[in-house]
Coordinates of C-alpha atoms in Angstrom, one line a residue:
M104 CA 106.9 130.7 82.5
D105 CA 109.5 132.7 80.4
A106 CA 107.7 135.5 78.6
K107 CA 109.2 134.6 75.1
L108 CA 108.2 131.2 75.4
S109 CA 104.8 132.0 76.4
F110 CA 104.4 134.5 73.5
L111 CA 105.7 131.9 71.0
L112 CA 103.3 129.4 72.3
D113 CA 100.2 131.8 72.4
K114 CA 101.1 132.2 68.5
S115 CA 101.4 128.4 67.9
N116 CA 98.5 126.4 65.9
D117 CA 99.2 123.5 68.3
F118 CA 97.3 123.1 71.6
F119 CA 99.3 123.8 74.8
C120 CA 98.1 123.3 78.4
V121 CA 99.9 123.4 81.8
M122 CA 98.4 121.2 84.6
D123 CA 99.1 120.0 88.2
R124 CA 99.4 116.2 89.1
K125 CA 95.8 115.9 89.5
G126 CA 95.0 117.3 86.1
I127 CA 93.9 121.1 87.2
I128 CA 94.4 123.4 84.3
K129 CA 97.0 126.0 85.2
R130 CA 97.3 127.6 81.8
T131 CA 96.3 127.2 78.2
N132 CA 97.4 129.0 75.2
A133 CA 95.2 130.7 72.6
S134 CA 94.7 127.9 70.1
F135 CA 93.6 126.0 73.0
R136 CA 91.0 128.3 74.0
K137 CA 89.9 129.1 70.7
A138 CA 88.9 125.6 69.9
I139 CA 87.2 124.7 72.8
G140 CA 85.5 128.2 73.2
Y141 CA 86.4 128.9 76.8
S142 CA 88.0 131.9 77.9
E143 CA 91.1 131.7 80.1
A144 CA 89.1 132.6 83.2
E145 CA 86.6 130.0 82.3
I146 CA 89.1 127.1 81.9
T147 CA 91.8 128.0 84.4
G148 CA 91.4 125.9 87.7
K149 CA 89.1 123.4 86.3
P150 CA 90.1 119.7 85.8
I151 CA 91.0 118.5 82.4
S152 CA 88.1 115.9 82.9
V153 CA 85.2 118.4 82.7
I154 CA 86.3 118.9 78.7
S155 CA 87.2 115.3 78.3
H156 CA 85.1 112.7 76.4
S157 CA 83.7 110.5 79.2
A158 CA 85.2 107.5 77.4
D159 CA 88.7 109.0 78.0
I160 CA 88.4 110.0 81.5
R161 CA 89.6 106.7 82.9
R162 CA 92.5 106.8 80.7
H163 CA 93.6 110.1 81.9
D164 CA 93.9 108.9 85.4
E165 CA 96.1 106.1 84.3
L166 CA 98.2 108.4 81.8
L167 CA 99.0 111.0 84.8
K168 CA 100.0 107.9 86.7
T169 CA 102.1 106.8 84.1
L170 CA 103.6 110.1 83.4
L171 CA 104.5 110.9 87.2
H172 CA 106.7 107.5 86.8
K173 CA 108.2 108.0 83.4
K174 CA 108.3 111.7 83.4
E175 CA 107.4 111.7 79.4
V176 CA 104.8 110.4 77.3
S177 CA 104.1 111.1 73.5
D178 CA 101.5 110.1 71.1
Y179 CA 98.8 109.9 73.4
E180 CA 95.3 110.6 71.8
S181 CA 92.2 111.8 73.6
R182 CA 89.4 113.9 72.9
L183 CA 88.4 117.6 74.1
K184 CA 84.8 118.7 74.1
A185 CA 84.2 122.4 73.0
I186 CA 81.8 124.6 74.6
D187 CA 79.5 124.0 71.5
G188 CA 79.5 120.2 71.8
I189 CA 82.1 119.5 69.2
Y190 CA 84.8 117.0 69.9
Y191 CA 88.3 117.4 69.0
N192 CA 90.7 114.6 68.7
I193 CA 94.1 115.5 69.8
K194 CA 97.3 113.8 69.7
W195 CA 99.3 115.0 72.9
S196 CA 103.0 115.0 74.0
L197 CA 103.5 115.5 77.9
V198 CA 106.4 116.1 80.1
Y199 CA 106.1 116.1 83.9
D200 CA 108.5 118.4 85.8
S201 CA 109.0 117.1 89.2
N202 CA 110.9 120.1 90.5
I203 CA 107.7 122.4 90.1
D204 CA 105.2 119.5 90.1
L205 CA 103.6 120.5 86.8
V206 CA 102.8 118.6 83.7
Y207 CA 103.3 120.2 80.1
A208 CA 101.0 119.1 77.5
S209 CA 101.6 120.0 73.8
G210 CA 98.9 118.4 71.3
I211 CA 98.3 118.5 67.5
N212 CA 94.6 118.7 66.5
L213 CA 93.9 115.4 64.4
T214 CA 90.1 116.2 64.2
N215 CA 88.9 116.8 60.6
K216 CA 88.2 113.0 59.5
L217 CA 87.7 109.7 61.0
N218 CA 90.5 107.6 61.5
G219 CA 91.0 105.4 58.4
T220 CA 90.7 105.8 54.9
D221 CA 86.8 105.4 54.1
K222 CA 85.6 108.1 52.0
S223 CA 82.0 107.2 52.0
L224 CA 81.1 108.9 55.2
S225 CA 80.1 112.6 55.1
D226 CA 81.8 115.0 57.5
S227 CA 78.7 115.2 59.8
I228 CA 78.6 111.5 60.3
Q229 CA 82.3 111.3 60.8
H230 CA 81.6 113.8 63.6
I231 CA 78.8 112.1 65.2
I232 CA 80.7 108.7 65.1
Q233 CA 83.9 110.3 66.6
S234 CA 82.1 111.8 69.5
F235 CA 80.2 108.4 70.5
N236 CA 81.0 106.7 73.7
E237 CA 80.7 103.3 72.1
G238 CA 83.7 102.2 70.1
F239 CA 83.1 102.2 66.2
F240 CA 85.0 100.4 63.5
I241 CA 84.9 99.2 60.1
I242 CA 86.2 95.8 58.5
D243 CA 86.2 95.1 54.8
A244 CA 85.8 91.5 53.2
N245 CA 89.7 90.8 54.0
W246 CA 89.2 91.4 57.9
Q247 CA 91.2 94.7 57.7
I248 CA 90.1 97.3 60.0
T249 CA 89.6 100.3 57.5
A250 CA 88.2 103.1 59.9
F251 CA 87.6 103.4 63.6
N252 CA 87.1 106.2 66.2
P253 CA 88.7 107.1 69.3
A254 CA 86.5 105.3 71.5
F255 CA 87.4 102.0 70.0
Q256 CA 91.0 103.0 69.9
A257 CA 90.6 103.8 73.9
I258 CA 88.8 100.0 74.3
T259 CA 92.0 98.4 72.3
G260 CA 94.7 100.5 74.0
L261 CA 96.6 100.8 70.7
K262 CA 97.9 103.8 69.1
T263 CA 96.6 105.1 65.8
K264 CA 99.4 103.7 63.6
Q265 CA 99.0 100.3 65.1
L266 CA 95.4 100.2 64.2
K267 CA 95.6 101.2 60.8
K268 CA 95.0 98.5 58.3
I269 CA 95.6 95.8 60.9
N270 CA 93.6 92.4 60.4
F271 CA 90.8 92.2 63.0
K272 CA 91.7 88.4 63.7
E273 CA 95.0 89.8 64.8
L274 CA 93.7 92.2 67.2
H275 CA 94.6 90.4 70.5
S276 CA 93.6 93.1 72.8
L277 CA 89.9 92.5 72.4
G278 CA 90.4 89.0 73.8
I279 CA 88.4 87.3 70.8
T280 CA 87.9 83.9 71.6
D281 CA 87.0 81.2 68.6
K282 CA 83.5 81.3 69.9
I283 CA 83.2 85.1 69.7
M284 CA 84.8 85.2 66.1
K285 CA 82.2 82.7 65.1
E286 CA 79.6 85.3 66.2
F287 CA 81.4 87.8 63.6
E288 CA 81.8 85.2 60.7
N289 CA 78.1 84.3 60.9
A290 CA 77.3 88.1 60.9
F291 CA 79.4 88.8 57.7
N292 CA 78.9 85.6 55.8
G293 CA 75.1 85.5 56.4
N294 CA 74.7 89.5 55.9
I295 CA 72.7 89.3 59.4
S296 CA 72.9 91.9 62.0
S297 CA 73.7 90.5 65.6
Q298 CA 74.3 91.6 69.2
F299 CA 76.4 89.9 72.0
Q300 CA 78.6 90.3 74.9
Y301 CA 81.5 88.6 76.3
L302 CA 84.5 89.1 79.0
N303 CA 87.3 90.1 77.3
N304 CA 90.0 88.0 79.1
Y305 CA 92.9 90.3 77.7
T306 CA 91.6 93.4 79.9
K307 CA 89.0 91.9 82.1
R308 CA 86.5 94.1 80.9
W309 CA 83.0 93.1 79.7
L310 CA 81.9 94.3 76.1
R311 CA 78.7 94.3 74.2
V312 CA 79.1 94.0 70.5
N313 CA 76.6 95.1 67.7
V314 CA 77.3 93.9 64.3
Y315 CA 76.0 95.5 61.0
P316 CA 77.0 94.0 57.7
Y317 CA 76.6 96.4 54.7
K318 CA 77.6 95.4 51.3
N319 CA 81.2 93.9 51.5
E320 CA 81.8 95.5 54.8
V321 CA 81.0 95.2 58.5
M322 CA 80.2 98.0 60.7
I323 CA 80.8 97.4 64.4
F324 CA 79.9 99.1 67.7
V325 CA 81.7 98.0 70.8
R326 CA 80.7 99.6 74.4
D327 CA 82.4 98.7 77.5
I328 CA 79.3 97.3 79.9
T329 CA 81.7 96.2 82.8
S330 CA 80.3 98.4 85.6
M331 CA 76.7 97.2 84.3
K332 CA 77.6 93.6 84.0
I333 CA 79.4 93.6 87.2
Q334 CA 76.3 95.1 89.0
Q335 CA 74.1 92.3 87.5
L336 CA 76.2 89.6 88.6
I337 CA 76.6 91.0 92.2
L338 CA 72.8 91.3 92.4
A339 CA 72.5 87.7 90.9
L340 CA 75.0 86.8 93.8
E341 CA 73.4 88.7 96.6
K342 CA 69.9 87.1 95.9
N343 CA 71.4 83.4 95.6
I344 CA 73.1 83.9 99.1
L345 CA 70.0 85.5 100.5
E346 CA 68.2 82.2 99.4
L347 CA 70.9 79.8 100.8
N348 CA 70.7 81.7 104.1
A349 CA 67.2 81.3 104.5
S350 CA 67.5 77.6 103.8
A351 CA 68.7 74.8 105.7
L352 CA 71.2 73.4 103.3
Y353 CA 74.0 75.3 104.1
S354 CA 75.8 76.1 107.5
F355 CA 76.4 80.0 108.1
P356 CA 80.2 79.5 107.4
Q357 CA 79.4 77.8 104.2
T358 CA 76.9 80.4 103.3
I359 CA 79.8 83.0 103.7
N360 CA 82.2 80.9 101.9
E361 CA 79.8 80.8 98.9
L362 CA 79.6 84.8 99.1
L363 CA 83.1 84.9 98.9
K364 CA 83.5 82.4 95.9
G365 CA 81.1 84.5 93.9
I366 CA 83.0 87.6 94.6
E367 CA 86.2 86.0 93.5
E368 CA 84.3 84.8 90.2
I369 CA 83.4 88.2 89.4
Y370 CA 86.8 89.8 90.3
P371 CA 89.3 87.0 89.6
E372 CA 92.2 88.7 91.1
M373 CA 90.7 89.1 94.4
I374 CA 91.5 86.7 97.3
C375 CA 88.8 87.0 99.9
S376 CA 88.4 86.4 103.7
V377 CA 86.1 86.8 106.4
L378 CA 87.6 86.9 110.1
E379 CA 84.9 87.0 113.0
A380 CA 85.4 88.9 116.0
D381 CA 84.9 87.2 119.4
D382 CA 82.4 88.9 121.8
A383 CA 84.8 90.8 123.9
N384 CA 86.3 92.3 120.6
E385 CA 89.7 91.2 121.5
R386 CA 90.6 88.7 118.7
L387 CA 89.7 87.7 115.2
Y388 CA 89.1 84.1 114.1
H389 CA 88.8 82.6 111.0
L390 CA 85.3 82.2 109.3
A391 CA 85.6 81.9 105.6
A392 CA 88.3 82.3 102.9
P393 CA 87.8 79.9 99.9
R394 CA 91.3 80.6 98.1
L395 CA 93.7 81.4 101.2
H396 CA 96.1 78.8 101.9
K397 CA 95.0 76.9 104.9
E398 CA 98.5 77.3 106.7
Y399 CA 98.1 81.2 106.5
C400 CA 94.5 80.9 107.9
D401 CA 95.8 78.7 110.7
A402 CA 98.7 81.3 111.4
I403 CA 96.4 84.1 111.7
N404 CA 93.4 82.5 113.5
G405 CA 92.7 84.0 117.0
T406 CA 94.9 87.1 116.0
D407 CA 94.9 90.2 118.5
I408 CA 92.7 93.2 117.3
G409 CA 95.0 96.2 118.0
P410 CA 96.4 99.5 116.4
K411 CA 99.2 97.7 114.7
A412 CA 97.9 94.2 113.7
G413 CA 98.0 93.6 110.2
S414 CA 95.0 95.2 108.0
C415 CA 92.4 93.2 109.8
G416 CA 93.3 93.5 113.3
T417 CA 94.1 97.2 112.6
S418 CA 90.5 97.6 110.9
A419 CA 88.9 96.2 113.7
Y420 CA 90.5 98.2 116.3
H421 CA 89.9 101.7 114.6
R422 CA 86.6 100.5 113.3
S423 CA 87.4 102.0 110.0
Q424 CA 88.5 100.7 106.6
V425 CA 92.3 99.9 106.2
I426 CA 94.1 100.0 102.6
V427 CA 97.5 98.4 102.8
S428 CA 98.6 98.4 99.0
N429 CA 102.4 96.9 100.1
V430 CA 102.5 94.5 103.0
E431 CA 106.3 94.3 102.5
T432 CA 106.8 98.1 103.6
D433 CA 103.6 99.1 105.4
P434 CA 104.5 99.3 109.3
L435 CA 101.3 97.7 110.0
W436 CA 102.4 94.6 108.7
D437 CA 105.8 94.6 110.9
D438 CA 104.8 91.6 113.1
F439 CA 103.1 89.4 110.3
R440 CA 105.2 90.2 107.3
D441 CA 107.2 86.9 107.8
I442 CA 103.8 85.0 108.0
I443 CA 102.4 86.4 104.6
R444 CA 105.6 86.6 102.7
P445 CA 105.7 82.6 101.7
F446 CA 102.2 82.8 100.3
G447 CA 102.7 85.6 97.8
L448 CA 100.2 88.2 99.0
K449 CA 101.3 91.6 98.4
A450 CA 98.4 93.9 99.1
C451 CA 95.4 93.5 101.9
W452 CA 92.5 95.8 102.1
S453 CA 90.2 95.2 105.3
T454 CA 86.9 96.6 106.1
P455 CA 85.2 96.2 109.5
I456 CA 81.8 94.5 109.6
I457 CA 80.0 96.8 112.3
S458 CA 76.6 96.1 113.7
A459 CA 74.0 98.5 112.9
N460 CA 72.5 99.1 116.6
N461 CA 75.7 99.0 118.9
Y462 CA 78.6 99.8 116.9
K463 CA 80.2 96.4 118.0
V464 CA 82.8 94.9 115.3
L465 CA 81.4 91.7 114.4
A466 CA 83.9 90.8 111.6
T467 CA 86.5 92.0 108.9
F468 CA 86.2 91.5 105.2
A469 CA 89.6 91.2 103.7
V470 CA 90.5 91.4 100.0
Y471 CA 94.3 90.4 99.1
Y472 CA 96.1 90.7 96.0
T473 CA 99.3 89.0 94.6
T474 CA 100.5 92.3 93.6
T475 CA 100.9 95.7 95.1
R476 CA 98.1 97.8 94.3
E477 CA 95.2 100.1 95.7
P478 CA 91.6 99.9 95.0
K479 CA 89.6 101.4 92.1
P480 CA 86.4 103.1 92.6
D481 CA 84.3 100.1 91.4
E482 CA 86.4 97.7 93.8
L483 CA 85.7 99.9 96.7
Q484 CA 81.8 99.9 95.7
M485 CA 81.9 96.2 95.6
I486 CA 83.6 96.0 99.0
E487 CA 80.9 98.4 100.4
R488 CA 78.0 96.4 99.1
T489 CA 79.7 93.2 100.4
S490 CA 80.2 94.4 103.7
N491 CA 76.5 95.4 103.8
I492 CA 75.5 92.2 102.9
L493 CA 77.9 90.5 105.3
R494 CA 76.4 92.8 108.3
V495 CA 72.9 91.6 107.5
L496 CA 73.9 87.8 107.3
M497 CA 75.8 88.2 110.5
E498 CA 73.3 90.2 112.5
N499 CA 70.6 87.9 111.2
K500 CA 72.7 84.9 112.5
K501 CA 73.4 86.5 116.0
N502 CA 69.6 87.2 116.4
Q503 CA 68.8 83.6 115.3
D504 CA 71.4 82.4 117.8
H505 CA 69.7 84.8 120.5
I506 CA 66.2 83.4 119.8
I507 CA 67.5 79.9 120.4
D508 CA 69.3 80.7 123.5
Q509 CA 66.1 82.5 124.6
N510 CA 63.8 79.5 124.1
K511 CA 66.3 77.3 125.6
R512 CA 66.0 79.5 128.8
L513 CA 62.4 79.5 128.5
Q514 CA 62.4 75.8 128.5
E515 CA 64.4 75.7 131.5
I516 CA 62.0 78.2 133.3
A517 CA 59.0 75.8 132.1
T518 CA 61.1 72.8 133.6
I519 CA 61.7 74.5 136.9
S520 CA 58.1 75.7 137.1
S521 CA 56.5 72.3 136.5
H522 CA 59.2 70.3 138.6
E523 CA 61.1 72.3 141.1
I524 CA 58.2 74.4 142.2
R525 CA 55.9 71.7 142.2
R526 CA 57.8 69.5 144.5
P527 CA 58.5 72.1 147.5
V528 CA 54.3 73.3 147.2
A529 CA 53.4 69.4 147.2
T530 CA 55.7 69.1 150.3
I531 CA 54.0 72.3 152.0
L532 CA 50.5 70.7 151.2
G533 CA 51.4 67.6 152.8
L534 CA 52.9 69.1 155.8
V535 CA 49.8 71.2 156.4
N536 CA 47.5 68.4 156.3
L537 CA 49.6 66.7 159.0
F538 CA 49.4 69.7 161.1
D539 CA 47.4 68.8 164.4
H540 CA 45.3 71.9 165.0
D541 CA 43.8 70.5 168.5
Y542 CA 47.2 70.1 170.2
I543 CA 49.1 73.1 169.1
N544 CA 52.2 72.6 171.0
N545 CA 52.8 69.0 170.6
S546 CA 56.3 67.8 169.3
M547 CA 55.0 66.9 165.9
N548 CA 53.7 70.3 165.2
K549 CA 57.1 71.8 165.9
E550 CA 58.7 69.3 163.5
I551 CA 56.3 70.2 160.7
L552 CA 56.8 74.0 161.3
A553 CA 60.6 73.3 160.9
H554 CA 59.8 71.4 157.6
L555 CA 57.7 74.1 156.5
D556 CA 60.3 76.7 157.1
S557 CA 63.1 74.9 155.2
T558 CA 60.6 74.2 152.4
A559 CA 59.5 77.8 152.1
K560 CA 63.3 78.8 151.7
E561 CA 63.7 76.1 148.9
L562 CA 60.6 77.7 147.3
D563 CA 62.0 81.1 147.7
S564 CA 65.5 80.1 146.1
V565 CA 63.4 78.4 143.1
I566 CA 61.5 81.6 142.6
H567 CA 64.5 83.6 142.8
T568 CA 66.2 81.3 140.2
I569 CA 63.1 81.8 137.9
V570 CA 63.3 85.9 138.4
E571 CA 67.0 85.9 137.4
K572 CA 66.4 84.1 134.2
T573 CA 63.3 86.3 133.5
I574 CA 65.5 89.3 134.0
F575 CA 68.2 87.9 131.6
L576 CA 65.3 87.2 128.9
N577 CA 64.0 91.0 129.2
S578 CA 67.5 92.4 129.0
G579 CA 67.8 90.9 125.5
S580 CA 71.3 89.8 126.2

């Protein structure tokens, strides 16, 4: 950095920070360091996330992606946590220099007051509210938002000037339905505190809301509980699927189909599929796909497992997860692009279901999207959990099939023992009774000996068959 520019920035009261594209701090100015209480050596080389409010970290990741694309972002507000625990609310302007792959960020300190015009809150209370992970806002008797903290702003995705004095009923980004609005109105009109949760269909996030009426205002806390809610829904789904699997009401493909339908209800943008591998691990065959077009399922049914066989065939071949964010450009889809294109599917992530004992591929679990995209951490966690339960279900199915096959073979052995052995043994016993012990060399004795020889060979063949079937059972095949 130019020495004169560096000098001016160090003398500035504004915050200044230089980061790489991953948010790793390369340089800060004196105002930045003085406010947060870290020395240059302590803060340099650390990710910006370590001094960010936890509610802002996900937004930082999205910001950096936007910045790499647009090169400039202004009026971005976030909070920094000082070494003493105090939070500073900063409005940032950021520029990305692609030539040197660095981000320049200049920030104005907005901290002192909670956003809004409410004068009744003390400075200490304002600071506490400002540091909350939960969103907080106040509504007056006319449903105007009079004050809010940065966490609420992060939940709405709106800028400060957009939120100030906005009518709550016009705040579309909270996804307020008539049913949810009734909850607010009951609390307001009845002066009754309440708690409820709902799915914000605008952002596809679960929110938990606590409403506290006070005089002619309502104080509201909003928490994003998406992660917790999804875990609860997945646990309930897994419990239901295990119960279905233990009953005789559903066939195995139907059980897998119900599992995928449940996942698609939790993650509405996902389109799920399971392809089962044949015993030779050479081909994949359709098992379940509730929302995929039948024509597409038929087209890929029996697809080869190979190093360049779309997402599923490739993941089965390499025995590892394959993430294709854009099927139009990824070379793995060169041979399948014309097949998938008519159905509007843009991304496909595939995970192999591998046997716990012998590292054999049992199936592949695929997630399709109608937009080009990469998975988020919570989606990867869901995929891993689903892969594990699929492994349990499929190995259980194979064990059941193996037990059925063993029982069938045991029945065959019992049939052979009761019928096939009894016949030659009875013949031998009958021939022995006909043997003339007084005249050893008569012609009938010779015929009896010949019959005994052939019957003994027949018995030996039956015993050999039993031994083979027993060996097969002992091998665990």
